[in-house]
PDB file of C-alpha atoms in Angstrom:
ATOM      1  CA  UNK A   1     -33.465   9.191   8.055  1.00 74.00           C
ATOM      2  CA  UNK A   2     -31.850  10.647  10.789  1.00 93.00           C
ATOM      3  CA  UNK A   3     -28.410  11.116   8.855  1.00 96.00           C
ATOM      4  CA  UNK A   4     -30.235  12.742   5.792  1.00 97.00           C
ATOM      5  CA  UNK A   5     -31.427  15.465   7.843  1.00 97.00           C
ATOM      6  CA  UNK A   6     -27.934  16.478   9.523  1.00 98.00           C
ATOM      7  CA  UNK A   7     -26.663  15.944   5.969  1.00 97.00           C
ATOM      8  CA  UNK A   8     -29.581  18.835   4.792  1.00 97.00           C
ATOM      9  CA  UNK A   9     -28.910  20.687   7.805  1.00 97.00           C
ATOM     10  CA  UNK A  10     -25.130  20.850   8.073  1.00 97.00           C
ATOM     11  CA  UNK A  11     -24.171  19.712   4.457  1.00 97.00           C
ATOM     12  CA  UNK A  12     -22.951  16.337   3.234  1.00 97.00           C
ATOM     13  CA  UNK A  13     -19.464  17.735   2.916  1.00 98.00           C
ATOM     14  CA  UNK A  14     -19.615  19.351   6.455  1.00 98.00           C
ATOM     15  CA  UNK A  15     -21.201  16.360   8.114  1.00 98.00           C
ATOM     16  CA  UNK A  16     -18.749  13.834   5.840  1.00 98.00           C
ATOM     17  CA  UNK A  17     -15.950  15.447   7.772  1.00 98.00           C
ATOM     18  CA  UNK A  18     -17.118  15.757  11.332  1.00 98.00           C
ATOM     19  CA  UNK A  19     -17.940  11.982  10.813  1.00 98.00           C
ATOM     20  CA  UNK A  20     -14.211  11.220   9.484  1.00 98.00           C
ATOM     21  CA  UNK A  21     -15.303  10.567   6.331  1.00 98.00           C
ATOM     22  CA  UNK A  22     -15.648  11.244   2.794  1.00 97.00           C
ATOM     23  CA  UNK A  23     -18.663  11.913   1.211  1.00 97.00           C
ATOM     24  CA  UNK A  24     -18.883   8.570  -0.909  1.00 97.00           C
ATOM     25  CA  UNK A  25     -19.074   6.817   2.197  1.00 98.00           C
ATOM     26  CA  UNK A  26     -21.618   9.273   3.815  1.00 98.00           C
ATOM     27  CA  UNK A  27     -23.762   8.309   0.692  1.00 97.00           C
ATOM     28  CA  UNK A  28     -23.653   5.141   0.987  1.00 97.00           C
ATOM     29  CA  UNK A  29     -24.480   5.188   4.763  1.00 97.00           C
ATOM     30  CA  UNK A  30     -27.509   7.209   3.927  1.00 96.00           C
ATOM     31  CA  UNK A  31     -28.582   4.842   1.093  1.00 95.00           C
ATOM     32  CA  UNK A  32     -28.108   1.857   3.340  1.00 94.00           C
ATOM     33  CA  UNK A  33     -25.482   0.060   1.552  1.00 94.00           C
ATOM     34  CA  UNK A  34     -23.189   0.417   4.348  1.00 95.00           C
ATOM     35  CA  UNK A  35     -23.942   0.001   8.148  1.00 95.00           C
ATOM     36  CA  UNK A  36     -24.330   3.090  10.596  1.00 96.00           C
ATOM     37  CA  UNK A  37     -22.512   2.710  13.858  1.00 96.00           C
ATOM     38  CA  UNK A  38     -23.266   3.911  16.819  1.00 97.00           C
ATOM     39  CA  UNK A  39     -20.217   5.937  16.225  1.00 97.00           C
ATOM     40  CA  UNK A  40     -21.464   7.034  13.277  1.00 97.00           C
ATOM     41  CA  UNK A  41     -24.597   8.874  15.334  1.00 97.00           C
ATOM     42  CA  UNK A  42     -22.792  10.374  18.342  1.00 98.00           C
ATOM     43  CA  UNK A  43     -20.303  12.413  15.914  1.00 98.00           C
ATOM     44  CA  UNK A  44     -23.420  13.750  13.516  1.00 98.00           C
ATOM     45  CA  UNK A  45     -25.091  14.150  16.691  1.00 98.00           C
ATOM     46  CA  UNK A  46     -22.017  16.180  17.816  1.00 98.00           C
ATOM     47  CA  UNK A  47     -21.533  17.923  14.929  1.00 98.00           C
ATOM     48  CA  UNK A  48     -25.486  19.415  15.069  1.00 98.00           C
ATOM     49  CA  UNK A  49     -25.128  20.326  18.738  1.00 98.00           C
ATOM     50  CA  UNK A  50     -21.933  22.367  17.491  1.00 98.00           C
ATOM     51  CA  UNK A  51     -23.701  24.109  14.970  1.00 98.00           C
ATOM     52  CA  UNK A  52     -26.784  24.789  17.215  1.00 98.00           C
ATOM     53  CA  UNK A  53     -24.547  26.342  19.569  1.00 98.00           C
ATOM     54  CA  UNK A  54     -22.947  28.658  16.820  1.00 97.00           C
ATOM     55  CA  UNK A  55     -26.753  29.268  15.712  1.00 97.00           C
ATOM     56  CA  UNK A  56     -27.899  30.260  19.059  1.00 98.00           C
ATOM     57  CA  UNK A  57     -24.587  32.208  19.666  1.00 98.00           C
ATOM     58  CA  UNK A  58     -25.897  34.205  16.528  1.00 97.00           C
ATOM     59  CA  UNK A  59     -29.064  34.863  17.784  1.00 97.00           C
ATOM     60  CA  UNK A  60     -27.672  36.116  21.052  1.00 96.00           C
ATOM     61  CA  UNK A  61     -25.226  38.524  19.491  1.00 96.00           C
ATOM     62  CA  UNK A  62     -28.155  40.119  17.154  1.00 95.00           C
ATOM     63  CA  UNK A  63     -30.436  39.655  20.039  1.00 95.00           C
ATOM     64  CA  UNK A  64     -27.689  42.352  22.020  1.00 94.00           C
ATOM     65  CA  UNK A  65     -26.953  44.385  18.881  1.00 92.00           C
ATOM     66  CA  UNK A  66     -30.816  45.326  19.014  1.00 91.00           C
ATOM     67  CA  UNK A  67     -30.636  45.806  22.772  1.00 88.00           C
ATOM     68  CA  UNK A  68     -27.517  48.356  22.757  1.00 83.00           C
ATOM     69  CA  UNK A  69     -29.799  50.085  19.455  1.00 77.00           C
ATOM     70  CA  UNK A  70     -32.457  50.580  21.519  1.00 76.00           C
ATOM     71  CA  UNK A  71     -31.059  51.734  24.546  1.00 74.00           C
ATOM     72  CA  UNK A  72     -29.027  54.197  22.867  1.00 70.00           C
ATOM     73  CA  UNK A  73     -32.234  56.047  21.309  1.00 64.00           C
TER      74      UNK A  73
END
């Protein structure tokens, strides 16, 4: 379950990567044919903190942009 969902939230072909991967093998890992390593976890894991912190990064800059807006009128 838990590699679905950073497959839907990152994409398979983004996730595939950050695991080392290709995306055969990511499907087969989600489908249970092939074993999930504790390996496998910490890099999806890794790769959703990444993209939190670009997501939050985001937030901050728009977060400013509205700031300096209102500030200037």
């Amino acid at each position: 379950m838990g590699l679905t969902t950073a497959g839907e939230l990152l994409g398979q072909t983004a996730l595939a990567e950050a695991m080392g991967i290709d995306r055969r093998t990511l499907r087969y890992k989600i489908s249970g044919e092939r074993g999930v390593s504790d390996e496998d976890i910490t890099l999806a894991a890794a790769a959703l903190e990444a993209n939190a912190r670009r997501i939050f990064g985001l937030a901050e800059k728009m977060r400013a942009e509205i700031a300096s807006e209102s500030v200037a009128a």
